[in-house]
XYZ file of C-alpha atoms in Angstrom:
514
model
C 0.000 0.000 0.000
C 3.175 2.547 0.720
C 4.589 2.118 -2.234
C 1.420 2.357 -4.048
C 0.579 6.072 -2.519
C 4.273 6.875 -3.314
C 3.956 5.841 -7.177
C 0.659 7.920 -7.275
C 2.601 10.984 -5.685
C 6.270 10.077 -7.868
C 7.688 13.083 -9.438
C 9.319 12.686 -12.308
C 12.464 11.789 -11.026
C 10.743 8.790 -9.295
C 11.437 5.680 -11.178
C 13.132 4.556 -8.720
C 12.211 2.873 -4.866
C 14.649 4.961 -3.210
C 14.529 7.990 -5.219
C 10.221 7.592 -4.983
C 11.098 7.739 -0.980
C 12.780 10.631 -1.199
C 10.568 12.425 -3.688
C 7.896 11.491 -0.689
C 9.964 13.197 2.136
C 10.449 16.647 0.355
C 6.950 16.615 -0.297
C 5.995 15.755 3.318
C 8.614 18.756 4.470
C 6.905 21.241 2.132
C 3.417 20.263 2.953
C 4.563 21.589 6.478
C 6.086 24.350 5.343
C 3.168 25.529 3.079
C 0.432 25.110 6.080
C 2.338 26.883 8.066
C 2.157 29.642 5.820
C -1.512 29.183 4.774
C -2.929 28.908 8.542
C -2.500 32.827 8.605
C -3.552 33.854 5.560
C -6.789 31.532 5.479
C -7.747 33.017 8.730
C -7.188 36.488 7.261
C -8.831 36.396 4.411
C -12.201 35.088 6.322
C -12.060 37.650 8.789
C -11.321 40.553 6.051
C -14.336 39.099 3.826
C -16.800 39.309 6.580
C -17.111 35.808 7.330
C -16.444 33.246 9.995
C -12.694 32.302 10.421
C -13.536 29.015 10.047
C -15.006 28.925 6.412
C -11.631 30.466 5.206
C -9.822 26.845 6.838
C -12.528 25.067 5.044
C -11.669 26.431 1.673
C -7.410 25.887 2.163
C -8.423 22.386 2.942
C -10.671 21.855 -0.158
C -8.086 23.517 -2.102
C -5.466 20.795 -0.505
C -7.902 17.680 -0.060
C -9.932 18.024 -3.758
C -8.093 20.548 -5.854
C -4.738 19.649 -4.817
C -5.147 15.643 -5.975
C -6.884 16.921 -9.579
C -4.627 17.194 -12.845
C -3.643 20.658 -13.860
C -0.886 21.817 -12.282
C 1.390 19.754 -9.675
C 2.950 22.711 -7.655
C 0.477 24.921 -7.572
C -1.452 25.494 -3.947
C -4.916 26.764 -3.868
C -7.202 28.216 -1.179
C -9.191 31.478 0.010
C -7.071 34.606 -1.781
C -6.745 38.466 -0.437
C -7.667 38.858 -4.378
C -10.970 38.120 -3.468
C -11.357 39.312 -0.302
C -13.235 43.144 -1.260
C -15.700 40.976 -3.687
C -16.157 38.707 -0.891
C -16.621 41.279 1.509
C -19.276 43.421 -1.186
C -21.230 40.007 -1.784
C -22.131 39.150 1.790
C -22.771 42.904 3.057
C -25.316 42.710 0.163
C -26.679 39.378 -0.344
C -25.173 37.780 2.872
C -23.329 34.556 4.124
C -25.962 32.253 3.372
C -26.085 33.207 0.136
C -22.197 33.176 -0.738
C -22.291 29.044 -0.747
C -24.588 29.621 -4.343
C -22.202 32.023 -5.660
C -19.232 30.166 -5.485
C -21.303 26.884 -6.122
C -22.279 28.516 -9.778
C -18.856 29.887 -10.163
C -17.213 26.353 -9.741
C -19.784 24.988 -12.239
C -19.134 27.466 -14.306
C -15.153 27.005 -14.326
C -15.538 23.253 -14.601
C -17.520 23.966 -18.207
C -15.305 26.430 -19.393
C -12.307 24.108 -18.731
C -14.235 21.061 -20.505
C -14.845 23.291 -23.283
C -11.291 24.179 -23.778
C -11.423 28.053 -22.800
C -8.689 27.665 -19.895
C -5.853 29.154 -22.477
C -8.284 32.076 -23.254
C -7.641 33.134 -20.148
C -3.883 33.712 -21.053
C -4.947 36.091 -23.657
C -6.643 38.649 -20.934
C -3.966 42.001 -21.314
C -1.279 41.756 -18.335
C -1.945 45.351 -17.777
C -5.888 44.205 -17.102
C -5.143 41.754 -14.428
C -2.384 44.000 -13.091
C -4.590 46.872 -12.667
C -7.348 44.293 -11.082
C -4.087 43.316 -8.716
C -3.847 46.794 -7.859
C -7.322 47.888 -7.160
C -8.020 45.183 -4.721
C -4.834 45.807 -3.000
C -5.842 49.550 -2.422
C -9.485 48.669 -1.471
C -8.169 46.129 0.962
C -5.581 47.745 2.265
C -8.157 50.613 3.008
C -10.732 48.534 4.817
C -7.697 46.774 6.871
C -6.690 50.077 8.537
C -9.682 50.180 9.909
C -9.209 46.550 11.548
C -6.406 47.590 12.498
C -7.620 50.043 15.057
C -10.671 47.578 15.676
C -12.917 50.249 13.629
C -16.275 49.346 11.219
C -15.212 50.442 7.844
C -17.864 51.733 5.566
C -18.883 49.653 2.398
C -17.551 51.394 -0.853
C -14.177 51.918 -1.762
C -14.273 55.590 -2.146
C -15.748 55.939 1.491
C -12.996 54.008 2.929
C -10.581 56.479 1.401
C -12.024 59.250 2.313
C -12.848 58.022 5.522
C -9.459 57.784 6.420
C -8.584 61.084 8.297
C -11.587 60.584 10.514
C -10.290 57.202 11.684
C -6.526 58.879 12.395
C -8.627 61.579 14.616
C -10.396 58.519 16.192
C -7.387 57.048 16.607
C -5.085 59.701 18.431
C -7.866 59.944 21.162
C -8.256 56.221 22.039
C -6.034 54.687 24.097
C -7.271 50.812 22.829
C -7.366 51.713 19.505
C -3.599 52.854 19.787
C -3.120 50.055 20.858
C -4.702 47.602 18.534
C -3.021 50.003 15.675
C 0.565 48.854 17.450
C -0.135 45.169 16.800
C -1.098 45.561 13.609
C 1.940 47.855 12.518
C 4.493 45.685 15.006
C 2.699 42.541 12.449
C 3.515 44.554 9.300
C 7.447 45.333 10.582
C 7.814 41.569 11.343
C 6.752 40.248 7.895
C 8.805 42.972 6.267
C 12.355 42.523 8.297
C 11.808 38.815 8.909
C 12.345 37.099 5.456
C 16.390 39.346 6.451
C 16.794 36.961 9.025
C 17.530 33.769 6.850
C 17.502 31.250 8.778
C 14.794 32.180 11.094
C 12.464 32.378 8.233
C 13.728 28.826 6.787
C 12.336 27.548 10.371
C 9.377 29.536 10.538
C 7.713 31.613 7.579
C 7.070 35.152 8.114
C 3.510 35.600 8.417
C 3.235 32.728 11.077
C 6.081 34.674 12.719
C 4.752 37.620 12.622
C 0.856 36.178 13.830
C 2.542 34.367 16.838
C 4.819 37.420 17.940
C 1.836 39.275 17.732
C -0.687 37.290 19.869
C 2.192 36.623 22.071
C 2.646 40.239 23.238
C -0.957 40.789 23.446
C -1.063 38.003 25.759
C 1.887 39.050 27.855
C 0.697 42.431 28.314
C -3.148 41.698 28.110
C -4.036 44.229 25.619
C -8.053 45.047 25.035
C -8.029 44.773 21.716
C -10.588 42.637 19.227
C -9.801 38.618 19.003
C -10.923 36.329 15.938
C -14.294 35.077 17.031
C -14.621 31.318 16.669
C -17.554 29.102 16.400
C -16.187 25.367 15.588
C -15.390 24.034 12.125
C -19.176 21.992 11.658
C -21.150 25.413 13.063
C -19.490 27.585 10.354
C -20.373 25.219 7.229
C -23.588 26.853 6.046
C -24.915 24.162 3.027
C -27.090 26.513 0.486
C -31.063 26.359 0.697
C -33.501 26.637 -2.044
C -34.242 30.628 -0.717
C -30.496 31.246 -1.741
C -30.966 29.629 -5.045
C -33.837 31.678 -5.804
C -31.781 34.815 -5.554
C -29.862 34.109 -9.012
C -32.344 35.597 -10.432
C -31.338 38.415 -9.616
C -29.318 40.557 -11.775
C -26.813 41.573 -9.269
C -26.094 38.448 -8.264
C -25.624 37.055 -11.850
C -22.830 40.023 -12.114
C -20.886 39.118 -8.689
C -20.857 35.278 -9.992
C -19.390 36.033 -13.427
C -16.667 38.516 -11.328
C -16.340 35.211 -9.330
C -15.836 33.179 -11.708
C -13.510 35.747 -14.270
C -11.590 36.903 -11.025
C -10.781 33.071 -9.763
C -9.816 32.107 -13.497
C -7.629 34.938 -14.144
C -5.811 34.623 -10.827
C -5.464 30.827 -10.694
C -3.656 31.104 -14.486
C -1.664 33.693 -14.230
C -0.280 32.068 -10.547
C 0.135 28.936 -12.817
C 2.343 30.715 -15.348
C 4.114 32.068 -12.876
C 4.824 29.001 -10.885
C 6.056 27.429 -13.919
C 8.657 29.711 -14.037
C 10.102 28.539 -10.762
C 10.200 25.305 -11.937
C 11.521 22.717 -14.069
C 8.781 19.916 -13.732
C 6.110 19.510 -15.733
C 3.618 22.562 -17.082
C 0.383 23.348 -16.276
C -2.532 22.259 -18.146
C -4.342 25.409 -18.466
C -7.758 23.336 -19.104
C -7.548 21.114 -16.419
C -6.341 23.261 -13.774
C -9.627 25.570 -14.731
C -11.436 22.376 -14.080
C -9.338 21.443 -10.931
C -10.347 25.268 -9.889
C -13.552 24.404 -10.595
C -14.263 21.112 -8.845
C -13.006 23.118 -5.952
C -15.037 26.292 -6.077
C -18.183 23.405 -5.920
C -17.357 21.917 -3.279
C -16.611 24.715 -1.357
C -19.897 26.214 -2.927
C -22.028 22.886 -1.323
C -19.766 23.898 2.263
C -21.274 27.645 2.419
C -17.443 28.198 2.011
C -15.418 30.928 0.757
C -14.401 31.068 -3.033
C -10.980 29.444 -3.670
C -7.664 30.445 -6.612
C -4.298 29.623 -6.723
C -2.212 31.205 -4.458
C 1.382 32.282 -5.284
C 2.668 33.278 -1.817
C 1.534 29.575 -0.736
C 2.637 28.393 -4.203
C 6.138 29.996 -4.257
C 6.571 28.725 -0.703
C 5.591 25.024 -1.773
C 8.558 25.445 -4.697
C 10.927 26.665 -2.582
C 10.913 24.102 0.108
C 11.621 21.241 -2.079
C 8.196 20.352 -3.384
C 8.541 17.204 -6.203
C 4.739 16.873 -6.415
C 1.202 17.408 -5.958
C 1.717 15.640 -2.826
C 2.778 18.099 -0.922
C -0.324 20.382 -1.586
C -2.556 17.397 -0.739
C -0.786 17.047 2.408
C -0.667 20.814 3.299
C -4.380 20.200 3.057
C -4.702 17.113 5.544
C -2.806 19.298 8.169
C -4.921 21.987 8.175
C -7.565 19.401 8.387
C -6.110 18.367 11.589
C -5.494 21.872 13.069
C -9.351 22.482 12.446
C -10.749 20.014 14.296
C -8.202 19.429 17.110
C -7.174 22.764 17.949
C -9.773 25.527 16.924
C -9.875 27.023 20.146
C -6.232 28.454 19.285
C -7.878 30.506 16.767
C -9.666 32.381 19.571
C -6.346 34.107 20.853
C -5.618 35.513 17.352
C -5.657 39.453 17.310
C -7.743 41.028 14.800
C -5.390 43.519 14.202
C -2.345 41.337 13.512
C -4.414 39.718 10.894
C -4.964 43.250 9.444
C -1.469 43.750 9.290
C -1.131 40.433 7.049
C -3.691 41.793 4.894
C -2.047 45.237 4.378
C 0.935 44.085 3.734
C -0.442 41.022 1.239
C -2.769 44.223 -0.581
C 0.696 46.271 -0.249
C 2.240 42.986 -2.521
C -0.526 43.238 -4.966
C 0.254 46.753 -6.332
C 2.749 46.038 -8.958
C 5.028 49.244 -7.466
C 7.755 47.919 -9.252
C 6.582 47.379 -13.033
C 4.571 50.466 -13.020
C 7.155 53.350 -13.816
C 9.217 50.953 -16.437
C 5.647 50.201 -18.500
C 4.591 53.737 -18.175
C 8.181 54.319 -20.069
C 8.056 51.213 -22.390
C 4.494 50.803 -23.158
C 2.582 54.105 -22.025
C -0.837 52.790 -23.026
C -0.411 49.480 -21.278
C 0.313 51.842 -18.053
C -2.662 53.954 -18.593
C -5.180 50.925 -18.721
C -3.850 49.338 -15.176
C -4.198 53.046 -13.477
C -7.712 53.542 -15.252
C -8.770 49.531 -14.197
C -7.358 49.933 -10.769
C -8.998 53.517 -9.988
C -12.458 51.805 -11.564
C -12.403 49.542 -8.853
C -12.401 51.866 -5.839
C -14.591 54.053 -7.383
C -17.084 51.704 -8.358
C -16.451 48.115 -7.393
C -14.733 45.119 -8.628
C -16.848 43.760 -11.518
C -17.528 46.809 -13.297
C -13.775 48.169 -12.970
C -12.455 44.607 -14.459
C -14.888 45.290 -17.362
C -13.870 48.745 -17.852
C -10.153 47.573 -18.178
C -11.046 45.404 -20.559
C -12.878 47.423 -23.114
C -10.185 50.037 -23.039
C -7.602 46.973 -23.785
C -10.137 46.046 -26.472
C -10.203 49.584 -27.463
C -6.449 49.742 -27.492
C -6.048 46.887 -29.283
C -8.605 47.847 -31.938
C -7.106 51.079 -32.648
C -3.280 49.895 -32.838
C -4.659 47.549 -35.604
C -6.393 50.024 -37.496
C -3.603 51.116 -39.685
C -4.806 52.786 -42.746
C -2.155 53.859 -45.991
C -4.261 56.059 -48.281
C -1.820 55.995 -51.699
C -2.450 58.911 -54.385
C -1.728 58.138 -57.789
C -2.152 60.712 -60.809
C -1.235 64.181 -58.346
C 1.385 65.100 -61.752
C -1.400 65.006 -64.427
C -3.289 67.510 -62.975
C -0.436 70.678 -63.147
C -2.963 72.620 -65.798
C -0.712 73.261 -68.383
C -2.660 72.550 -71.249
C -2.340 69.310 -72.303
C -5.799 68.019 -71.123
C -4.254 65.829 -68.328
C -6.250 67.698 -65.648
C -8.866 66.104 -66.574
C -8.213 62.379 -65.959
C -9.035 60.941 -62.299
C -6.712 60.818 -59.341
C -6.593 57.392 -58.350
C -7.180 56.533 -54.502
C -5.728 52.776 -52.841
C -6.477 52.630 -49.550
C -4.715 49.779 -47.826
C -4.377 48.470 -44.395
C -7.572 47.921 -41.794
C -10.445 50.604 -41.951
C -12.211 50.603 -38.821
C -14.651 53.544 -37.489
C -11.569 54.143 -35.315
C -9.727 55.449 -37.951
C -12.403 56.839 -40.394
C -11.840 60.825 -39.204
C -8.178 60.469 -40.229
C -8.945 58.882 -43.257
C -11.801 61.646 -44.482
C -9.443 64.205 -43.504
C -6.606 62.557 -45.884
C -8.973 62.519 -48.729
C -10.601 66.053 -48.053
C -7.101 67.048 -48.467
C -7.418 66.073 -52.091
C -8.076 68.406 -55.040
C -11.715 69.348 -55.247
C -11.459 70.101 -58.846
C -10.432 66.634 -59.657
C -12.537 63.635 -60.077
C -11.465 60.525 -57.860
C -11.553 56.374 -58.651
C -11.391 55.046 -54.940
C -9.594 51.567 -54.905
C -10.279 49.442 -51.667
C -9.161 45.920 -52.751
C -5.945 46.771 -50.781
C -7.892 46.399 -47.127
C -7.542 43.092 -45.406
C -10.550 44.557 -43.269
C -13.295 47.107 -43.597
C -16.325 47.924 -41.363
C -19.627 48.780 -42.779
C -18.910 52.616 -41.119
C -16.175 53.109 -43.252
C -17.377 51.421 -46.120
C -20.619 53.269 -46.018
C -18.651 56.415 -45.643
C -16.063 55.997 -48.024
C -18.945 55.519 -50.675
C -20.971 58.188 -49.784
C -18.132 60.876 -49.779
C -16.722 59.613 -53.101
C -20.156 60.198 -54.925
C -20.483 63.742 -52.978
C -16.922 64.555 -53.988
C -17.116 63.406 -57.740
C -21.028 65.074 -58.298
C -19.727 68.366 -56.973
C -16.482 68.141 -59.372
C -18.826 67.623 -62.295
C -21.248 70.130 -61.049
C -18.430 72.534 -61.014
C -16.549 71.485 -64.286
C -20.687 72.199 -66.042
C -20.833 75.386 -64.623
C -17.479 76.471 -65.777
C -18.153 75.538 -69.584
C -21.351 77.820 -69.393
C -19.751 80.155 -68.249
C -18.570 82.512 -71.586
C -14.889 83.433 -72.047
């Protein structure tokens, strides 16, 4: 039976007895590593979306148990994601928990068709500066709602009002003692995971944001601060199964929008972390189609648990990599140990500051702004920069669905109008000097070439208005590999304007007498 599990785990590198037992025991020492690193951030994310701390375990250990044994992509570690933590948080002020088990129920489905169908590499085709700016915006709306956990404040529900809601909460701040003090946790949480990936080989024994949560409790504890704790009900309390009143509500055009941001969000995310996880490998590659479906299965099952909506992460990801992972065992594992912790020690949840979780949060939204890319793109590929700033400022002001969208029309937009090259070539201009010889009388002769869009049409009239009037023109368009039915309508029409009034003109000069 042994050696059966460790042929169904063996790497590639596992032909072997021996080598299989050793591809086994860096698995097993990464699956530790990586659940130490997801505990944190599972807990996080729940308490930033709104939700019971619980329900964000129950969706790392999906994404370990069910998504981590599915084809797709061996490395790659899925569970709850600060990328959908503000959508999260939107969908349950609005439609509530209950109702968050149908939404990522539908988005799962959803995923699983789209991978059976063979759109998971679609998803590779979404503009980098889209997804970046999508990065970004939830990283500034989450990073704004976390200061207010951070001083154990209610922050209001939009984006904008969190922003501009800030200078109250300093004010609130200064003149409460326990809010001070909460604020100190969170910021002493946000120094730790910043200074303690320096200290190398305390952060090869412990990762940085479990350091960081259990320095953090600690010193609360010591000193006996009165500041907010994660609330904890028990891991069977929290799962909330879907009723038939919650499936009624997809009617409901609202909800029909936050389940297709679901289920574009989740998608994007999962396969971009894949392509990037690839890169810190040399195993095999991801499967774009059956990792959607992977995703998938697990956003279902998670959906059934009342649970919250899983991707793949790349801090958990990255971490799996760079402790020695060979296979998918190691994620499946990572997933039976938080397992475990659930059910045997969920009272340690309990001693958990809110406010050091905040800190995780600010500083994960903090890692989601691409800082770094931003000024080189703006000097490289100016447009590319414009549509992550416009996508990313769409989401605070509005919210995350209708932000993504805008970001994508404007890289639609984009697109269109760098294709829409159009070469108007005038043949003829030297017959037509008037000196005599009856030359001025012949046609100019017109090839347009290239793609005529309704993009382009103004700078096209204006070319041709720039043409003689007193000369007759033969418009050639065989040269376009693409015209709309704008331009072609409009091409027409001002050729037959242009050559009646040429006519018109020529008549009235031969009545005139000499």
């Amino acid at each position: 039976m042994r050696n059966s599990l460790l042929d169904r785990f063996r790497g590639a590198r596992g032909t072997s007895g021996s080598s299989g037992a050793g591809t086994f025991r860096a698995d097993f020492t990464a699956s530790l590593v990586v659940f130490l690193v997801a505990v944190p951030l599972c807990v996080g994310v729940a308490v930033a979306s709104g939700v019971p701390a619980e329900l964000g375990l129950i969706t790392g250990i999906v994404g370990g148990l069910i998504t981590g044994f599915l084809p797709g992509s061996s490395l790659q570690v899925s569970g709850p994601a600060a990328g959908l933590t503000v959508l999260v948080y939107e969908a349950v002020e609005e439609y509530g928990v209950a109702a968050l088990g149908v939404l990522v129920l539908i988005s799962g489905l959803l995923q699983l068709a789209m991978g059976a169908l063979g759109l998971g590499r679609w998803f590779r085709a979404i503009s980098v500066a889209v997804v970046q700016g999508m990065l970004a915006g939830i990283g500034l709306v989450l990073i704004a709602g976390q200061l207010y956990a951070l001083a154990d404040a209610k922050a209001p529900s939009s984006g904008l009002d969190k922003i501009f809601g800030i200078p109250e909460l300093i004010g609130d701040v200064a003149g409460s003692g326990d809010a001070l003090k909460a604020v100190a946790v969170g910021v002493g949480t946000v120094a730790v995971l910043v200074l303690w990936p320096r200290f190398r080989q305390g952060a090869k024994v412990l990762p940085a944001p479990l350091a960081a949560v259990a320095l953090a409790t600690a010193a609360t504890a010591i000193f006996d601060l009165p500041i907010a704790r994660v609330e904890v009900k028990g891991l069977l309390d929290a799962v909330q199964p879907p009723g038939g009143s919650e499936f009624a509500a997809l009617a409901e055009v609202g909800v029909i929008g936050t389940v297709l941001a679901f289920t574009l969000i989740a998608s994007a995310e999962s396969l971009f972390s894949a392509a990037a996880v690839d890169r810190l490998h040399d195993g095999a590659r991801t499967d774009y189609n059956k990792e959607l479906m992977a995703q998938g299965a697990g956003n279902a099952v998670c959906g059934v648990l009342g649970a919250l909506p899983m991707t793949a992460v790349i801090v958990r990801s990255a971490a799996n990599v760079q402790a020695g992972a060979k296979t998918k065992a190691s994620r499946v594992l990572h997933g039976v140990w938080l397992l475990i912790f659930a059910v045997l020690f969920p009272a340690a949840l309990s001693i958990i500051p809110v406010a050091t979780l905040a800190g995780v949060l600010v500083y994960s939204g903090w890692k989601l702004i691409p800082t770094k890319d931003l000024v080189p793109l703006w000097r490289t590929h100016r447009g590319e920069a414009i549509i992550l700033i416009v996508t990313a400022g769409a989401i605070v002001i509005t919210n995350m669905f209708e932000g993504v969208i805008i970001g994508l029309l404007m890289a639609v937009a984009k697109t269109a109008w760098e294709t829409s090259h159009v070469h108007v070539e005038v043949s003829g201009r030297e017959d037509g000097g008037g000196d005599g010889n009856g030359d001025g009388d012949k046609p100019l002769y017109v090839r347009v070439r290239g793609n005529a869009t309704f993009l382009r049409l103004p700078k096209l009239l204006d070319e041709l208005e720039g043409l003689p009037r007193e000369r007759e023109v033969e418009l050639d368009l065989t040269g376009l590999r693409h015209v709309d039915h704008a331009c072609e309508m409009a091409l027409a029409t001002w050729t037959e304007r242009h050559n009646a009034v040429v006519k018109r003109d020529a008549a009235v000069e031969t009545q005139v007498p000499a």
